[in-house]
Each structure stands twice: as C-alpha cells, then as structure tokens.
mmCIF file of C-alpha atoms in Angstrom:
data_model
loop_
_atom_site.group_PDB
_atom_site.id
_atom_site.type_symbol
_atom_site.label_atom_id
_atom_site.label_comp_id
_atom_site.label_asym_id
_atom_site.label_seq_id
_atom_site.Cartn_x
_atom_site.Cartn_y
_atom_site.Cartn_z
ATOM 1 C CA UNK O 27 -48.221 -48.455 8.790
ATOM 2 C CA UNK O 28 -49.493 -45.729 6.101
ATOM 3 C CA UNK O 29 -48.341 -42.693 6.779
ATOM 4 C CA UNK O 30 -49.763 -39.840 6.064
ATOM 5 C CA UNK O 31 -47.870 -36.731 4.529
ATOM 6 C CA UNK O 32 -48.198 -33.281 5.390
ATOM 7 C CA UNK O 33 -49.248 -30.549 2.968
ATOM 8 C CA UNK O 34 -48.982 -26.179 3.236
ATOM 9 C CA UNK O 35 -52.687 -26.598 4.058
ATOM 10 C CA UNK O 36 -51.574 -28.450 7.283
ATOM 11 C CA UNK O 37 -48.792 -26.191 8.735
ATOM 12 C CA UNK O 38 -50.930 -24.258 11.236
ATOM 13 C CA UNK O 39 -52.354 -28.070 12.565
ATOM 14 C CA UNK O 40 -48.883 -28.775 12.732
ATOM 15 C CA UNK O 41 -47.454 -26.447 15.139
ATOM 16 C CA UNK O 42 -50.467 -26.304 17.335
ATOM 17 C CA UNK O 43 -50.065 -30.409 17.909
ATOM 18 C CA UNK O 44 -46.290 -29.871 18.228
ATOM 19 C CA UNK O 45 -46.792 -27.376 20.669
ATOM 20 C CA UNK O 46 -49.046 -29.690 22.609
ATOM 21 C CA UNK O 47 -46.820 -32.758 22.431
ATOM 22 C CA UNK O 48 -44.001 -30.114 23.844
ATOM 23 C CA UNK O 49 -46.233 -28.586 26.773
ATOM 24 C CA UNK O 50 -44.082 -29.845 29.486
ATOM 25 C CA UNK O 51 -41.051 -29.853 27.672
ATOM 26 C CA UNK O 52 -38.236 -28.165 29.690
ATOM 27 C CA UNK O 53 -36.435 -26.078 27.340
ATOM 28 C CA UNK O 54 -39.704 -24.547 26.205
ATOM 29 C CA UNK O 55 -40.577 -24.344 29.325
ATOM 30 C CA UNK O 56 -38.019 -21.991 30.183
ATOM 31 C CA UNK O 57 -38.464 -20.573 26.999
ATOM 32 C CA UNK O 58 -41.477 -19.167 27.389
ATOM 33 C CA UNK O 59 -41.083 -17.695 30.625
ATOM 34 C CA UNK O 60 -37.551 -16.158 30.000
ATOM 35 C CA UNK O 61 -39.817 -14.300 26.837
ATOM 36 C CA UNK O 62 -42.107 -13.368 29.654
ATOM 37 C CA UNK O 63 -44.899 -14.826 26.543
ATOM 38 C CA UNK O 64 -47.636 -17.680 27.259
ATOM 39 C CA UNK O 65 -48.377 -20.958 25.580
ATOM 40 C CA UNK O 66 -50.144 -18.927 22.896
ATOM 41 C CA UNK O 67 -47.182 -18.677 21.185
ATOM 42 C CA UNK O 68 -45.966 -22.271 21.490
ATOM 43 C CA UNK O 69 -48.070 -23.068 18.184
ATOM 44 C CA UNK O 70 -46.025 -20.332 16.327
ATOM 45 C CA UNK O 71 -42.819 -22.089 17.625
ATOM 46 C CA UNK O 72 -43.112 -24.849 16.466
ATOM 47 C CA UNK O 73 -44.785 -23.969 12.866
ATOM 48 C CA UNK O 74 -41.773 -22.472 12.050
ATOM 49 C CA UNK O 75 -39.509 -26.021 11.759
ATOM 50 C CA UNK O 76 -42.639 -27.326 10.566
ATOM 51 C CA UNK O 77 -42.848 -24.976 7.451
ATOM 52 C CA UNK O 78 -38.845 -25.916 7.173
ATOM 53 C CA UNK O 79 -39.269 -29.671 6.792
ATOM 54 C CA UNK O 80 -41.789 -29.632 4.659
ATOM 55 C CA UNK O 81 -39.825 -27.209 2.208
ATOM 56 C CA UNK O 82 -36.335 -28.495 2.706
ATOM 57 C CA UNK O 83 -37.441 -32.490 4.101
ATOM 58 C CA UNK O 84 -39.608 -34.533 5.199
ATOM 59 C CA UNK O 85 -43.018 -33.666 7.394
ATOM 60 C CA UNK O 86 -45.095 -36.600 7.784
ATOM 61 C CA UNK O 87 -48.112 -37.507 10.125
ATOM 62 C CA UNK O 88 -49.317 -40.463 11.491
ATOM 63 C CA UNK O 89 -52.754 -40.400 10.052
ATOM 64 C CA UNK O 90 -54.318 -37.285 8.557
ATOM 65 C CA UNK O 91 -55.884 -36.439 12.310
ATOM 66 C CA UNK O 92 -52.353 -35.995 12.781
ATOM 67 C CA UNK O 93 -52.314 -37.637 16.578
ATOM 68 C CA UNK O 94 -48.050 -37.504 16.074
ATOM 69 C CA UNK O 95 -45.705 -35.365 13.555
ATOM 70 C CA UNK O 96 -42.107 -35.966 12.872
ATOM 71 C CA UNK O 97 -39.899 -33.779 10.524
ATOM 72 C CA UNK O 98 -36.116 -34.573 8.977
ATOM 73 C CA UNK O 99 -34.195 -32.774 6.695
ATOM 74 C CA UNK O 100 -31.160 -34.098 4.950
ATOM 75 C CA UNK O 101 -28.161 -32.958 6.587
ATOM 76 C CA UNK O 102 -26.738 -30.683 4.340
ATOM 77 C CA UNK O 103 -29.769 -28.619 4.358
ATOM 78 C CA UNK O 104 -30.004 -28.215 7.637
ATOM 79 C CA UNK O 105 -29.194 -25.381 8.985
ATOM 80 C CA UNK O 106 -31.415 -22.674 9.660
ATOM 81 C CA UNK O 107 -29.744 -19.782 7.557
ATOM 82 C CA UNK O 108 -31.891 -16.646 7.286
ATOM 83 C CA UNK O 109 -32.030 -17.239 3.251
ATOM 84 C CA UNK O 110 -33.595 -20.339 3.557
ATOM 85 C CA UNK O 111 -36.175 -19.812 6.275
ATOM 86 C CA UNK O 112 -37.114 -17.033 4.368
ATOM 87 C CA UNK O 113 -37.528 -19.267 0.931
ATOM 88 C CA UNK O 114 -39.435 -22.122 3.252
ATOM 89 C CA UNK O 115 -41.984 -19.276 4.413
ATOM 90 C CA UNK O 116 -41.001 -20.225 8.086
ATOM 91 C CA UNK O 117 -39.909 -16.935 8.436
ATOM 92 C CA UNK O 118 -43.838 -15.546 8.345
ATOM 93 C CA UNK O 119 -44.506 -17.670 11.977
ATOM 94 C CA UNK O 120 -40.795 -16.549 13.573
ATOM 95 C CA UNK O 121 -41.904 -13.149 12.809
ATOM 96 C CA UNK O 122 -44.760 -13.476 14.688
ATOM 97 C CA UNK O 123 -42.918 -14.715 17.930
ATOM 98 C CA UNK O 124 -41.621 -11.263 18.481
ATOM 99 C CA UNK O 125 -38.392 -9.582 18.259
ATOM 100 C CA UNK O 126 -37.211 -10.714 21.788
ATOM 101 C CA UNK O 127 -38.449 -14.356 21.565
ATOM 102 C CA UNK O 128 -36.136 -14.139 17.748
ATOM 103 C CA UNK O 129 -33.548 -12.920 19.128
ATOM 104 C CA UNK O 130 -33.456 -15.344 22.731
ATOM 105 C CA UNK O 131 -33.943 -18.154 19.816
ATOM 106 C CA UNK O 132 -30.980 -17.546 17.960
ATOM 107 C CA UNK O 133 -28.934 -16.692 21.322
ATOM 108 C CA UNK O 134 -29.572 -20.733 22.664
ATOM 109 C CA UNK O 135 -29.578 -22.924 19.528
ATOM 110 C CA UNK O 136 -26.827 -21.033 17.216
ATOM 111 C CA UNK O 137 -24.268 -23.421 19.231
ATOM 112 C CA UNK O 138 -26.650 -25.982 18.432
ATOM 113 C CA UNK O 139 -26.142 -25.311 14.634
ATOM 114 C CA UNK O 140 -22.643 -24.944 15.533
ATOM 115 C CA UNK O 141 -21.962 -28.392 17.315
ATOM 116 C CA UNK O 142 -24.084 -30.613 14.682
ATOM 117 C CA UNK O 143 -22.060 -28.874 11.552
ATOM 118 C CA UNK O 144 -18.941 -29.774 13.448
ATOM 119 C CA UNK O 145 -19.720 -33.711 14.937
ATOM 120 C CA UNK O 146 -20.878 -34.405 11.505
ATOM 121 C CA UNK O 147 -18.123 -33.322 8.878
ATOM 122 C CA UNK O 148 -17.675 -36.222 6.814
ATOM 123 C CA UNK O 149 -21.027 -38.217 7.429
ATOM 124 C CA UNK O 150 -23.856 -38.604 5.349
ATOM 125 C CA UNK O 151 -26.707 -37.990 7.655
ATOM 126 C CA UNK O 152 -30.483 -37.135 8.283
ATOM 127 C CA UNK O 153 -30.948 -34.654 10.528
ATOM 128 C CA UNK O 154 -34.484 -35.323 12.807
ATOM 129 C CA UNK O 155 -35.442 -32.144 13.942
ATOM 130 C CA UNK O 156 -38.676 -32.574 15.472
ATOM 131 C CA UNK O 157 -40.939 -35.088 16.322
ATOM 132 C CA UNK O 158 -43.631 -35.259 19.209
ATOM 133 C CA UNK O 159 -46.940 -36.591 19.513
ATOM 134 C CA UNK O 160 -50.349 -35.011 20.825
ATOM 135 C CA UNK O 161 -50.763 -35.449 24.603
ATOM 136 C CA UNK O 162 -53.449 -37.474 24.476
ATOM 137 C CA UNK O 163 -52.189 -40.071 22.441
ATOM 138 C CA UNK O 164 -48.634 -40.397 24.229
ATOM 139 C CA UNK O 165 -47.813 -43.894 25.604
ATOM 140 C CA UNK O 166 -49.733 -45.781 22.911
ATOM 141 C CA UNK O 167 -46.685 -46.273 20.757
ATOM 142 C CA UNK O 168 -47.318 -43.763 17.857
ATOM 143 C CA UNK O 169 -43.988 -42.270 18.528
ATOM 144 C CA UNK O 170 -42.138 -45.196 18.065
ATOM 145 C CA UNK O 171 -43.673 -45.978 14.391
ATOM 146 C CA UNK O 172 -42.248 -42.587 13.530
ATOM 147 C CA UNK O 173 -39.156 -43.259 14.872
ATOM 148 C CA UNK O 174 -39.214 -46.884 13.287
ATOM 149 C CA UNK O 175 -40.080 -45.357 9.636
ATOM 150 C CA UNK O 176 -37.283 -42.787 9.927
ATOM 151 C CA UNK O 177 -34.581 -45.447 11.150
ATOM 152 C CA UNK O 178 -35.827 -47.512 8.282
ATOM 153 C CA UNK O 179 -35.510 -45.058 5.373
ATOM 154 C CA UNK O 180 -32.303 -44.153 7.345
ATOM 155 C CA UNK O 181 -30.858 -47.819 7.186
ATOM 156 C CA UNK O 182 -32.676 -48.064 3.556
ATOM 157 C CA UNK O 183 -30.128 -45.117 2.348
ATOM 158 C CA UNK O 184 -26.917 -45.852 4.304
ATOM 159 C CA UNK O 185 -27.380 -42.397 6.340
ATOM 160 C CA UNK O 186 -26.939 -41.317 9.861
ATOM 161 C CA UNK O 187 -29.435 -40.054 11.783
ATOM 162 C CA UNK O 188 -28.542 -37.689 13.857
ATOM 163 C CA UNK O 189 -30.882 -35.160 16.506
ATOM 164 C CA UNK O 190 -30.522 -32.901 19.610
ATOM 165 C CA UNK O 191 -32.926 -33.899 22.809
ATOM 166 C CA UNK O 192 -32.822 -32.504 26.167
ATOM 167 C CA UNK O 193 -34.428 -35.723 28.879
ATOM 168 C CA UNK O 194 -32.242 -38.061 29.776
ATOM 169 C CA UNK O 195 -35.638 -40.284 29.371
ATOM 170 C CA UNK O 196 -35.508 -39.519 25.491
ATOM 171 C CA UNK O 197 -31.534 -40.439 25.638
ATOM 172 C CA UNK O 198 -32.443 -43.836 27.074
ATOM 173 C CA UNK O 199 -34.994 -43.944 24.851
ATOM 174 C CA UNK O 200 -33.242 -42.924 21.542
ATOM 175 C CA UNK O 201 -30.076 -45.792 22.889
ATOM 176 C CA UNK O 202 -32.543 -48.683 22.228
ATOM 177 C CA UNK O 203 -32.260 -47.526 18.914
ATOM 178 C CA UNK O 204 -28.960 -47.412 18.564
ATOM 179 C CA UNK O 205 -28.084 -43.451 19.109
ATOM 180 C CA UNK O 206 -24.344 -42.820 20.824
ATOM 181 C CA UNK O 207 -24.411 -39.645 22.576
ATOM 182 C CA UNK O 208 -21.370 -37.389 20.956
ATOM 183 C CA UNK O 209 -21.820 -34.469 23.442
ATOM 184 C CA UNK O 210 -23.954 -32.578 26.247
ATOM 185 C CA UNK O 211 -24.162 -29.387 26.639
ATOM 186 C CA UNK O 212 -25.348 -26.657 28.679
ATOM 187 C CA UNK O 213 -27.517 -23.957 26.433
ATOM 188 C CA UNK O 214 -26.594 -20.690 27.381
ATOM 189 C CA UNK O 215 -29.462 -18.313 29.067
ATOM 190 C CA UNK O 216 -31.754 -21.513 29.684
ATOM 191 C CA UNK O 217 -28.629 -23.508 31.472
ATOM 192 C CA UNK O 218 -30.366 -26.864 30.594
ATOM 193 C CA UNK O 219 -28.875 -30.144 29.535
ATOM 194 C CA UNK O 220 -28.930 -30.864 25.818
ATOM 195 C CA UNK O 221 -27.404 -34.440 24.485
ATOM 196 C CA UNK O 222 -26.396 -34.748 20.867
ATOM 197 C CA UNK O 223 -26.736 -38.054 19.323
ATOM 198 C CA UNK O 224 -26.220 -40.289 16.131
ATOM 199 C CA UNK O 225 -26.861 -42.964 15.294
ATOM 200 C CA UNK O 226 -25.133 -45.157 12.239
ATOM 201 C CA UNK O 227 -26.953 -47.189 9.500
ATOM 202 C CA UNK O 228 -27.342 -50.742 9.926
ATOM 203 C CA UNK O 229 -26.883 -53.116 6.903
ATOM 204 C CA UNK O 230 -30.289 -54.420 5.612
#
C-alpha cells in the first residue's frame, strides 16, 4: 500500500480526523469534561502531536483523503520538552487549548514521559504516539496497514516499538503483534487504566 505523507499544509486536517477517530475514547473523554470544554477543542488536541511528528518523526496518511493517520518519533526525541514543542510549532495549537486544559495535560501524562524514559533505557526504539482512523472508516482494516508499515520499518531497522494505550481491546489487539505489556497504570486526576507496551524487532 502507498502511503501518503503528511505536509504543514495538512496539520489542521490532521487533528480534526484524529479527534474524530478519538470521539469515544475514554481518556479524552474524561478529558474534556474534567476541562469543563466541548469536542471543539478535540481538533486542537490532537494537532498538537500532529505538528510534533511531523517535525521530530514520522506523520503519514493512508491516502491523501486521509481516512487514518499514524505518527512515530524516534525514541530519543520523544519527549515533549517545552523547547521542542515550541521549535515543532505545536506549541501554537496547545496554546489554544487554554491554560487549564495545559496545565490538566501536563498533570496526567508527565508520568507518562516519566515511565517510557525509564522502561526504555538501553533500547533502541520508535516511539508510536498516535494513530487512529476516521469513524467512518473503522473496521475496514486501514488501521492495521498502518500498524503493519510501522512494524515493518520497525523490524527493517532492528528497533522497538514501543506506545501507551488505554482499552484493554487495543492491548489484545496490539499482542497479535507482538507487544508485551511492561506496566499499567492509573493516570492521576482521570483514574483510568493506561498499559505500556513494546514490542521487539523480529529478524527479516
């Protein structure tokens, strides 16, 4: 499959069919009502790792309709750090989120940050940090092809793969691939599951 891969012009696309493939998501979910926002700022959300990957990684679409998005970045670049959100321009979309939504943001997921420097000293990884499909094109296998291309390139380079994902569905899921969960955790404020996971390269 031709892939298809994401430009600046594309970033605002981006978030908004993130933010769809995410609308029942249960940390966001939560998210959004602990905020006291709405879904309009879902989009914003999810521009902002968007606008990282495609500085820092890897953004890449499924067709240029973009139906499904996934985004990696190679492990040692990524962690969120204020310098480089700023240099990605993700920092123009957080801004927009509000001060409270920031600062909730940085509350749940600095563990996050925390937990994947730590489980990963000494492995060469890829770090997949977001990847979801439109709504109406779920269950038709797009996600899988960009799973498939990333395990690939993974396998292709002799890196782990490593992500965060919060259904045991997508744990079950991500184990057909060959992901170990390392650890679950509870994220504070939300108090929702969250399963780390990595997965090691296979010898092609």
């Amino acid at each position: 499959m031709t892939f298809y891969n994401l430009q600046k012009k594309d970033l605002k696309t981006a978030g908004i069919v993130l933010a769809d493939a995410f609308i029942e998501d249960p940390i966001w979910e939560a998210f959004i009502q602990k905020t006291g926002g709405t879904r309009k700022i879902a989009p914003l959300m999810f521009e902002t790792p968007a606008r990282f990957c495609l500085h820092y990684g890897k953004l890449f679409a499924t067709s240029p309709a973009m139906e499904g998005i996934a985004g990696t970045l190679p492990g040692h670049l990524s962690s969120m750090s204020f310098l480089r959100i700023l240099r990605s321009g993700a920092i123009f979309p957080a801004m927009s989120i509000g001060m409270k939504a920031g600062k909730l943001m940085k509350q749940i997921f600095e563990g996050i940050e925390k937990d994947r420097k730590e489980l990963n000293a000494g492995f060469d990884f890829n770090y997949l940090q977001v990847i979801g499909v439109r709504k109406t094109f779920q269950h038709q296998g797009l996600g899988k092809k960009l799973l498939n291309d990333i395990v690939s390139e993974a396998d292709l380079s002799g890196k782990h793969i490593y992500l965060e994902t919060e259904t045991l569905e997508n744990v079950a899921m991500y184990e057909k691939y060959g992901f170990k969960v390392l650890r679950q955790i509870t994220l504070p404020v939300l108090n929702l599951p969250m399963w780390e996971m990595r997965r090691p390269p296979i010898s092609v």
